[in-house]
Amino acid sequence: MEKKILINDQEVVLTDYQKEASKVSFKINEKEFSFKIENNHLVFNNETLDYRIADDHVVVKDLEAMVSLKAKREGAQDLNGEMIAPMPCKVFKILKSVGEEIQEGETLLILEAMKMEHGIKADKSGIVKTIHFDIGELVPVGALLAEIDDA
Amino acid sequence: MKKRILIANRGEIAVRVIKTAKEMGFETVAIYAEDDKDLLFSKLADYKVSLGDGAPKDTYLDQDKIIKISKEYNIWGIHPGYGFLSENPIFCERVEKEGLTFIGANPKAMRIMGDKKESKAYIEKLGLPLIPGYHGDNQDPEYLKSEAQKIGYPVLIKASAGGGGKGMRIVHAEKDFLEALDSAKSEAMKSFSNDIVLIEKFITKPRHIEVQLMSDTHGNHFHFFERECSIQRRYQKIIEETPAPGMKDDLRQNICAAAVKIAEGVDYRGAGTLEFILDENNNFYFLEMNTRLQVEHPISEMITGHDLVRHQINVALGEKLNFSQKEITSQGHAIECRIYAENPDNNFLPTTGKIKNIGESILTDIRVETGYLNSNDVNVNYDPMIAKIVVRGATREIAINKMNKALNDYPFLGIKTNRDYLKRVLNSENFIKGNIDTNFVVNNELGPKAFSDEEKAMLIATRILGENKLRKNSDTQDNILKNSWEFIQGFRNI
């Protein structure tokens, strides 16, 4: 069986995937790996590894990553060329209003998170079409903040 | 009746103060913003009082509320922690006028040191070294530009009332000066309601060295050696250590003596820190004085065995610090790593989420100071620092190895932190050799290591098979609190 997994949003393809009770085996790039769980430790190549896990957040040995069993990041979309929130934050200031002209590189709005300000600049010149958030509103990471129409 | 201390702060520093206050037989009162009601500090205190909802100005910075609660609860002393009201002379005077005790510095020292220009004039008067610069009143942009020219580029523009990198700009060439000045001034106005700036020579390989001080009200001023705090991002420290690697004894003595002299001159009271810049030729220059307890104070406690919060409280009680400078000795090497909720691989931008598992350790000589419990949310309203991990070892090498282990033991699962980045720093050749200055983070591009196929396989297998481990061990809120009590008891395992 083939299975796609995301490690820190990077896709990894597993082949010959087999899982039973506390054992799993698969191939990555034709290399075979098999693991089992014993006494709350991960056993691999006769080595006993300490690990911790909370949902997708995995720590094993001295490695740490977000490992998602979903092949695609939830809500992932092509955000190329749009202004998106780089972090969870609040809208601190909006410098332009809808219908106003804006030049590429000009600051459109300022976000604030944990006492730090972060300016969002226009990614192209044009007319501000929509601003999706108001001042003071909470913005989740990855949210589309505003759209600009070609002038 | 037991005397009561109110802690006018939140998070890990409130926890830290509560611990020593309890140890000394005081009752403690925590005040908290509604957002913080589930955090550890409010649960540890004997009494907790809500400050209501709202931004810091309506909660931890609301002097009226804090005084009113202090009166209602018959408080003896207010400990301000760091940040918030800790360096506010108006608040300090108000507390004292109300017949309460301020467990912190004296207003005179706060006033002089709280203003970058005034503090520099004072240091100049003492004959101690300052970085070449213009600290005058003339704020005309063209005039400031001519001063920058005199000092010689690169120069640093700094907000006079500033801190934490706000209102600060480095200018490498004359053509960029006016634009940088403009943005520094507007940021300063926004952050401090004051846009007066000063211009300084920018030192290319500066080390940030600071000295821990403690003064009583009987004319005794002591230092507790230096701390090396050069590993910073965005002018905020991420790793601190003591002793400073490679520092010769005579330089250490000179820098500590200069710090004590400065404290004497302002009749200093309580805990304070003198920050210096050390250049490549071992010249040190006064940077600023922080008139409060500092985030990184535990490393000084680790090597000297002194409890600085206990001294603060005793000084506030009017007691004499009953030891001599010679009796304060340093043993071994201590390192602190600050765990921030942020993504170092995305410009250190803040992250949020729920802390699901802080972790635990069997190491000795370790302190983990956090204001969070498993299942607490980290939100965007406050500083992203969620914990400090502090270790001590007989040598620097032992301390570094121990810190690597400690960082593995405390994964702070559930939220993206800078933990992995801290390990990259600790294991980098430059850090190990002590080649550090405040540009370390920018100059050492310590990106994430790509995983090998084997490492990918381990991560995936853990994700697939390890799923139930947390659920099996997952705690009810009561258990978490009970466990965190035990966890707290082990904090000051020095």
XYZ file of C-alpha atoms in Angstrom:
645
model
C 0.000 0.000 0.000
C 1.170 3.505 -0.741
C 0.734 6.340 1.764
C 1.539 10.029 1.621
C 2.628 11.865 4.751
C 3.661 15.441 5.434
C 6.723 16.207 7.539
C 6.815 19.948 8.214
C 4.564 20.372 5.162
C 6.969 18.410 2.929
C 5.454 15.346 1.289
C 7.016 11.938 1.934
C 5.798 8.907 -0.023
C 5.714 5.569 1.778
C 5.449 2.341 -0.220
C 4.804 -1.233 0.930
C 3.090 0.238 3.965
C 2.006 -2.362 6.509
C 0.680 -1.835 10.000
C -0.488 -4.252 12.666
C -1.111 -3.576 16.372
C 2.140 -2.070 17.650
C 4.246 -2.611 14.530
C 4.676 -0.711 11.298
C 6.876 -1.165 8.246
C 7.277 0.801 5.025
C 9.763 1.865 2.382
C 11.056 5.362 1.702
C 13.055 5.708 -1.533
C 13.148 1.907 -1.770
C 14.810 1.655 1.656
C 12.945 -0.583 4.084
C 12.201 0.437 7.660
C 10.356 -1.370 10.406
C 9.464 -0.232 13.908
C 7.631 -1.445 16.949
C 6.495 0.034 20.221
C 7.652 -1.599 23.443
C 7.291 -0.209 26.960
C 6.456 3.265 25.711
C 9.590 3.358 23.566
C 10.069 3.138 19.836
C 12.235 0.201 18.833
C 14.233 0.527 15.622
C 17.251 -1.571 14.565
C 17.427 -2.976 18.105
C 17.762 0.547 19.408
C 15.246 1.828 21.972
C 14.249 5.417 21.306
C 12.549 7.828 23.662
C 9.735 9.785 22.128
C 6.944 12.240 22.889
C 3.920 13.082 20.844
C 0.908 15.388 20.987
C -1.282 15.141 17.902
C 0.966 16.002 14.938
C 3.803 17.347 17.068
C 6.410 14.586 17.232
C 9.664 14.449 19.163
C 11.851 11.368 18.869
C 15.507 11.103 19.876
C 16.701 14.661 19.194
C 14.416 15.151 16.178
C 11.316 17.319 16.189
C 8.711 17.829 13.451
C 5.073 18.302 12.646
C 3.996 15.026 11.050
C 0.603 14.989 9.386
C -1.054 11.817 8.167
C -3.237 13.892 5.874
C -1.658 14.026 2.463
C -2.671 17.642 2.040
C -2.471 20.484 4.460
C -5.929 21.512 5.588
C -7.176 24.648 3.891
C -4.039 24.744 1.780
C -4.569 26.729 -1.356
C -2.549 28.545 -3.898
C -1.946 31.816 -2.152
C 0.581 32.975 -4.666
C 0.405 36.691 -5.182
C -1.992 37.433 -2.357
C -1.436 39.045 0.977
C -1.695 36.494 3.751
C -1.107 36.639 7.498
C 2.323 35.147 8.301
C 1.358 34.506 11.925
C -1.674 34.486 14.189
C -2.164 38.124 15.092
C -4.430 41.111 15.453
C -4.941 43.877 12.924
C -3.248 46.933 14.417
C -3.719 49.539 11.707
C -5.240 49.810 8.233
C -3.529 52.438 6.144
C -5.682 52.344 2.979
C -9.383 52.031 2.411
C -11.329 50.056 -0.180
C -11.330 51.841 -3.533
C -8.072 53.663 -2.832
C -5.093 53.389 -5.147
C -1.990 51.597 -3.858
C 1.527 51.144 -5.216
C 3.409 47.860 -5.085
C 5.510 47.761 -1.894
C 3.392 50.347 -0.117
C 2.229 49.278 3.339
C -1.461 48.389 3.339
C -1.956 47.266 6.903
C -0.031 46.597 10.071
C -0.442 43.419 12.091
C 0.438 43.004 15.718
C 1.316 39.893 17.674
C 3.041 39.635 21.020
C 4.082 43.272 21.188
C 5.580 43.104 17.702
C 4.383 44.930 14.629
C 4.548 43.521 11.126
C 3.673 45.573 8.037
C 1.893 43.933 5.103
C 2.873 45.537 1.822
C 0.908 45.579 -1.423
C 2.130 42.775 -3.681
C 1.148 44.731 -6.785
C -0.059 48.191 -7.762
C -3.773 48.740 -8.222
C -6.997 49.536 -6.400
C -7.755 48.047 -2.978
C -10.687 45.709 -3.676
C -11.400 44.155 -0.280
C -9.903 44.165 3.198
C -11.078 41.067 5.012
C -10.455 42.194 8.603
C -11.208 45.205 10.800
C -8.856 46.932 13.229
C -8.484 44.838 16.392
C -9.786 41.679 14.777
C -7.988 38.364 15.394
C -6.433 36.892 12.269
C -5.480 33.202 11.971
C -2.191 32.286 10.316
C -2.504 31.893 6.544
C -5.652 34.014 6.291
C -6.091 36.119 3.182
C -5.926 39.723 4.383
C -6.813 41.823 1.367
C -7.143 41.780 -2.384
C -6.008 44.284 -4.965
C -7.518 44.789 -8.446
C -5.387 45.897 -11.337
C -5.918 49.626 -11.832
C -0.755 37.758 61.063
C 1.579 36.882 58.218
C 2.739 39.777 56.083
C 1.343 39.749 52.579
C 3.075 40.361 49.268
C 1.142 41.218 46.119
C 2.815 40.324 42.851
C 1.984 42.942 40.236
C 2.942 40.702 37.332
C 2.067 37.487 35.529
C 3.590 34.284 34.161
C 6.922 32.808 35.143
C 8.220 35.812 37.098
C 5.097 35.852 39.270
C 5.660 32.138 39.957
C 9.302 32.840 40.776
C 8.449 35.557 43.319
C 5.627 33.549 44.918
C 8.040 30.682 45.574
C 10.552 32.710 47.564
C 7.848 34.759 49.294
C 6.242 31.531 50.536
C 9.596 30.107 51.529
C 10.137 33.210 53.702
C 6.749 32.845 55.362
C 4.809 35.521 53.502
C 1.292 35.148 52.193
C 0.970 35.915 48.507
C -1.684 37.636 46.441
C -1.750 37.171 42.666
C -3.581 39.582 40.405
C -4.516 38.362 36.954
C -6.171 39.463 33.749
C -9.124 37.224 32.842
C -7.126 35.771 29.908
C -4.606 34.460 32.435
C -6.992 32.904 34.931
C -5.850 29.346 34.194
C -2.139 30.065 34.394
C 0.026 28.635 37.162
C 0.805 31.840 39.072
C -2.774 32.541 40.050
C -3.190 28.975 41.295
C -0.017 29.051 43.391
C -0.794 32.247 45.288
C -2.719 32.174 48.581
C -5.215 34.679 47.190
C -6.016 35.591 43.638
C -7.851 38.655 42.436
C -9.130 39.290 38.929
C -8.167 42.504 37.162
C -10.967 41.962 34.665
C -10.729 41.770 30.909
C -8.737 43.965 28.655
C -5.364 45.102 27.393
C -2.415 45.468 29.829
C -3.218 49.153 30.379
C -6.525 48.095 31.966
C -5.020 45.198 33.905
C -1.349 44.806 34.887
C -0.622 48.491 34.224
C -3.718 49.863 35.973
C -2.209 51.539 39.037
C -5.579 52.478 40.571
C -6.794 48.884 40.502
C -3.557 47.539 41.921
C -3.478 50.046 44.803
C -7.144 49.406 45.569
C -6.636 45.636 45.721
C -3.516 46.109 47.861
C -5.524 48.109 50.392
C -8.402 45.644 50.402
C -6.064 42.727 51.005
C -3.993 44.516 53.615
C -0.788 44.099 51.617
C 2.630 44.869 53.107
C 4.678 44.932 49.901
C 4.207 44.964 46.132
C 6.701 43.046 44.004
C 6.561 44.386 40.436
C 8.558 41.592 38.713
C 10.035 42.821 35.428
C 8.341 44.855 32.692
C 4.916 46.416 33.449
C 5.295 48.796 36.446
C 8.699 47.579 37.656
C 10.660 50.634 36.508
C 7.956 53.249 36.908
C 9.018 55.850 39.529
C 5.533 57.378 39.688
C 4.037 54.045 40.662
C 6.816 53.418 43.184
C 6.232 56.791 44.860
C 2.514 56.260 44.883
C 2.888 52.856 46.535
C 5.115 54.371 49.217
C 2.795 57.331 49.763
C -0.061 54.912 50.382
C 1.972 53.395 53.205
C 2.836 50.247 51.248
C 6.301 48.901 50.444
C 7.672 48.772 46.910
C 9.940 45.730 46.543
C 12.159 47.297 43.933
C 14.513 50.139 43.122
C 14.355 53.700 44.435
C 12.606 56.341 42.276
C 15.743 58.497 41.986
C 17.673 55.667 40.314
C 14.681 54.789 38.115
C 14.415 58.380 36.913
C 18.077 58.746 36.042
C 18.411 55.306 34.473
C 15.002 55.283 32.814
C 16.037 58.068 30.501
C 18.835 57.142 28.104
C 20.045 60.741 27.828
C 20.038 61.493 31.528
C 21.738 58.223 32.364
C 24.518 58.916 29.865
C 25.113 62.386 31.285
C 25.392 60.784 34.725
C 27.875 58.124 33.557
C 29.957 60.826 31.872
C 30.073 62.698 35.181
C 31.366 59.563 36.906
C 34.136 59.384 34.315
C 33.078 55.960 33.017
C 33.221 55.104 29.319
C 30.344 55.758 26.913
C 30.014 54.853 23.260
C 30.801 57.962 21.155
C 27.555 59.633 20.215
C 25.202 62.591 20.288
C 22.804 62.702 23.246
C 21.731 66.343 22.985
C 18.400 68.135 22.749
C 18.663 69.366 19.167
C 16.395 67.004 17.233
C 16.514 68.799 13.879
C 16.964 66.034 11.260
C 19.713 67.846 9.338
C 21.557 68.598 12.572
C 21.334 64.954 13.686
C 22.626 63.947 10.275
C 25.653 66.213 10.692
C 26.285 64.662 14.126
C 26.105 61.194 12.559
C 28.692 62.350 10.035
C 30.984 63.491 12.877
C 30.668 60.176 14.733
C 31.280 58.253 11.496
C 29.143 55.535 9.916
C 27.842 53.011 10.756
C 25.723 54.716 13.410
C 22.834 53.594 15.571
C 19.687 55.708 16.027
C 18.012 54.937 19.360
C 14.839 56.173 21.037
C 15.796 57.993 24.229
C 12.921 56.419 26.149
C 13.293 53.090 24.360
C 13.960 49.465 25.043
C 13.598 46.076 23.414
C 14.764 47.336 20.045
C 11.786 49.626 19.500
C 12.684 52.910 17.831
C 16.149 51.608 16.975
C 17.805 51.714 13.507
C 21.288 50.968 12.212
C 22.407 53.272 9.422
C 25.350 52.243 7.257
C 25.510 55.217 4.891
C 24.608 58.893 4.895
C 22.036 58.505 2.125
C 19.861 56.260 4.332
C 20.039 58.440 7.421
C 16.942 60.624 7.097
C 14.615 57.775 6.190
C 15.847 55.655 9.102
C 15.517 58.624 11.446
C 11.945 59.164 10.354
C 10.910 55.557 10.948
C 12.779 55.346 14.277
C 11.011 58.493 15.471
C 7.557 57.325 14.440
C 8.086 53.934 16.087
C 9.373 55.644 19.250
C 6.345 57.949 19.336
C 4.019 54.968 18.995
C 5.744 52.848 21.625
C 6.798 55.415 24.220
C 4.825 58.608 23.359
C 8.211 60.297 23.037
C 10.220 60.581 19.827
C 13.493 62.016 21.119
C 16.389 59.996 19.718
C 20.117 59.765 20.267
C 22.813 58.810 17.791
C 25.689 56.467 18.604
C 28.691 54.914 16.974
C 27.690 51.423 15.903
C 30.155 48.807 17.159
C 30.545 46.029 14.622
C 31.338 43.037 16.877
C 29.794 43.987 20.210
C 29.343 41.596 23.081
C 26.547 42.249 25.529
C 27.965 41.828 29.031
C 25.957 42.748 32.097
C 26.586 42.782 35.830
C 24.075 41.696 38.472
C 23.851 44.107 41.394
C 22.162 44.131 44.768
C 22.103 47.080 47.158
C 20.623 47.527 50.610
C 19.510 50.788 52.270
C 22.567 50.870 54.537
C 25.022 51.888 51.842
C 26.107 48.392 50.796
C 26.378 47.659 47.085
C 27.332 44.204 45.817
C 27.870 42.603 42.436
C 27.073 38.977 41.626
C 29.458 38.757 38.676
C 28.766 39.173 34.999
C 26.465 37.538 32.481
C 27.175 37.085 28.779
C 23.942 37.840 26.876
C 25.084 38.296 23.281
C 22.920 35.623 21.678
C 19.931 37.736 20.733
C 17.352 37.990 18.024
C 15.612 41.311 17.385
C 17.525 42.766 20.363
C 15.956 40.205 22.683
C 18.184 37.730 24.467
C 17.687 34.024 23.818
C 20.707 32.425 25.523
C 22.587 33.814 28.521
C 25.506 32.369 30.443
C 27.860 33.085 33.273
C 30.836 33.396 33.557
C 31.350 35.144 30.209
C 33.431 32.770 28.061
C 37.024 33.855 27.576
C 36.826 36.862 29.890
C 40.073 37.549 31.748
C 39.890 38.091 35.507
C 41.184 41.667 35.466
C 38.540 42.680 32.932
C 35.873 40.952 35.014
C 37.028 42.848 38.101
C 37.058 46.180 36.261
C 33.621 45.756 34.758
C 32.077 44.618 38.053
C 33.766 47.481 39.925
C 32.411 49.994 37.387
C 28.901 48.580 37.915
C 29.169 48.925 41.705
C 30.433 52.508 41.353
C 27.410 53.404 39.216
C 25.028 51.883 41.788
C 26.690 53.807 44.629
C 26.246 57.095 42.812
C 22.465 56.761 42.521
C 22.035 55.447 46.110
C 20.735 52.311 44.497
C 18.328 50.032 46.345
C 17.457 46.409 45.580
C 18.273 44.315 42.507
C 19.565 45.923 39.357
C 21.603 45.155 36.275
C 24.290 47.203 34.562
C 24.471 46.445 30.862
C 27.707 47.062 28.982
C 28.913 46.692 25.424
C 32.297 45.028 25.087
C 34.163 45.666 21.829
C 36.731 43.483 20.076
C 39.583 45.131 21.981
C 38.018 44.443 25.381
C 36.921 48.044 25.897
C 33.632 48.208 27.709
C 31.055 50.961 27.416
C 27.963 51.703 29.497
C 24.792 50.665 27.675
C 22.003 51.012 30.243
C 20.936 50.107 33.727
C 17.826 48.051 34.340
C 16.409 49.022 37.708
C 14.661 45.733 38.403
C 15.102 41.987 38.598
C 15.938 40.564 35.188
C 14.637 37.592 33.216
C 18.071 35.950 33.293
C 18.749 36.427 37.029
C 18.612 32.650 37.710
C 22.013 31.971 36.123
C 23.624 34.333 38.642
C 21.735 32.582 41.426
C 22.909 29.210 40.117
C 26.624 30.046 40.279
C 26.560 32.072 43.518
C 23.918 30.146 45.471
C 22.223 33.424 46.429
C 18.456 33.916 46.164
C 18.117 37.382 44.674
C 14.376 37.628 45.328
C 15.018 36.872 49.010
C 17.589 39.689 49.078
C 15.090 42.021 47.371
C 12.491 41.307 50.038
C 14.987 41.661 52.889
C 16.183 44.987 51.493
C 12.561 46.164 51.260
C 12.157 45.177 54.923
C 15.022 47.588 55.653
C 17.459 44.857 56.568
C 21.177 45.006 56.018
C 22.637 42.524 53.517
C 24.703 40.533 55.923
C 27.704 39.495 53.841
C 30.758 40.965 52.178
C 31.671 41.127 48.495
C 34.455 38.619 49.112
C 31.964 36.095 50.443
C 30.051 36.074 47.149
C 31.796 33.394 45.118
C 31.079 31.753 41.820
C 31.009 28.018 41.206
C 30.764 26.304 37.854
C 29.051 27.555 34.725
C 25.361 28.320 34.236
C 23.371 28.712 31.013
C 19.819 29.880 30.428
C 17.820 29.181 27.275
C 14.619 31.106 26.714
C 11.840 29.103 25.117
C 9.830 31.367 22.847
C 6.565 30.535 21.094
C 7.912 31.435 17.684
C 9.202 29.947 14.463
C 12.923 30.676 13.974
C 12.673 29.307 10.424
C 10.037 31.894 9.564
C 11.757 35.099 10.712
C 11.135 34.236 14.378
C 7.489 35.187 13.963
C 5.271 34.366 16.948
C 3.199 31.199 17.086
C 0.168 30.389 19.230
C -1.515 27.233 20.420
C -2.205 24.975 23.343
C 0.649 23.552 25.385
C -0.136 19.858 25.618
C 2.980 18.503 27.249
C 5.753 20.573 28.801
C 7.912 17.574 29.654
C 9.957 16.498 32.665
C 13.561 15.734 33.503
C 15.717 13.793 35.930
C 18.727 16.079 35.476
C 20.285 17.740 38.524
C 21.211 21.424 38.798
C 18.347 22.463 36.564
C 15.569 25.041 36.912
C 12.647 25.226 34.541
C 10.766 28.435 35.072
C 7.488 28.691 33.249
C 4.175 30.322 33.912
C 2.333 27.666 31.955
C 0.711 24.356 32.766
C -0.120 21.532 30.408
C -3.352 22.476 28.610
C -2.770 26.254 28.878
C -3.196 28.359 25.759
C -0.478 30.691 24.537
C -2.211 33.707 23.026
C -1.070 36.801 21.164
C -1.572 39.331 23.966
C 1.738 39.011 25.794
C 5.418 38.381 25.280
C 6.157 35.117 23.403
C 8.585 33.851 26.079
C 6.909 30.777 27.562
C 9.717 29.339 29.683
C 13.321 29.565 30.770
C 15.486 26.499 31.129
C 18.495 27.061 33.379
C 21.273 24.549 34.038
C 24.553 24.576 35.887
C 27.580 22.358 35.311
C 31.113 22.268 36.664
C 32.428 23.545 33.321
C 30.955 25.328 30.283
C 31.213 22.124 28.266
C 29.266 20.157 30.871
C 26.645 22.917 31.057
C 26.214 22.951 27.257
C 25.784 19.164 27.168
C 23.325 19.307 30.021
C 21.327 22.030 28.283
C 21.105 19.883 25.138
C 19.654 17.102 27.249
C 17.321 19.466 29.083
C 15.950 20.840 25.808
C 15.120 17.286 24.762
C 13.449 16.628 28.110
C 11.152 19.676 27.807
C 9.653 19.533 24.293
C 6.692 21.869 24.966
C 4.521 19.736 22.714
C 1.541 21.324 21.068
C 3.144 24.584 20.069
C 5.946 25.496 17.691
C 8.840 26.894 19.730
C 12.452 27.918 19.143
C 13.648 24.802 21.016
C 15.249 23.128 18.005
C 16.920 26.406 17.026
C 18.423 26.734 20.519
C 19.999 23.309 20.058
C 21.431 24.383 16.710
C 23.052 27.365 18.435
C 24.416 25.286 21.335
C 25.942 22.777 18.919
C 27.391 25.289 16.478
C 31.166 25.574 16.270
C 31.150 29.306 16.961
C 29.067 28.987 20.109
C 31.134 26.099 21.436
C 34.332 28.077 20.853
C 32.840 31.144 22.494
C 32.969 33.166 19.255
C 29.896 35.150 20.117
C 28.718 38.687 19.645
C 25.305 40.282 19.298
C 25.286 39.593 15.539
C 25.527 35.850 16.154
C 22.002 35.002 15.026
C 22.281 37.022 11.811
C 25.824 35.903 10.961
C 25.361 32.199 11.712
C 22.659 30.982 9.417
C 21.549 28.017 11.455
C 18.725 26.753 9.279
C 16.905 23.516 9.957
C 18.792 20.378 9.063
C 17.168 18.316 6.296
C 16.006 14.949 7.619
C 17.645 11.790 6.240
C 15.339 8.981 5.077
C 16.052 7.168 8.332
C 15.127 10.222 10.392
C 11.961 10.704 8.345
C 11.080 7.072 8.996
C 11.564 7.486 12.763
C 9.341 10.543 12.839
C 6.630 8.866 10.789
C 6.741 5.646 12.817
C 6.434 7.646 16.021
C 3.467 9.535 14.603
C 1.748 6.318 13.567
C 2.539 4.108 16.559
C 3.002 6.620 19.310
C -0.423 8.133 19.046
C -1.809 6.637 22.232
C 1.004 7.496 24.576
C -0.179 10.956 25.449
C -3.801 9.928 25.668
C -2.983 7.179 28.146
C -0.981 9.548 30.301
C -3.188 12.514 29.685
C -4.060 14.308 32.841
C -7.234 15.705 34.221
C -6.947 19.337 35.241
C -6.681 18.322 38.929
C -3.845 15.952 38.283
C -2.069 18.540 36.227
C -2.205 20.985 39.083
C -1.097 18.381 41.595
C 1.754 17.332 39.353
C 2.719 20.884 38.643
C 3.033 21.434 42.370
C 5.574 18.668 42.543
C 7.102 20.051 39.424
C 7.369 23.464 41.061
C 8.960 22.061 44.203
C 11.772 20.772 42.044
C 12.295 24.120 40.388
C 14.959 25.480 42.613
C 16.999 22.349 42.666
C 20.336 24.107 43.079
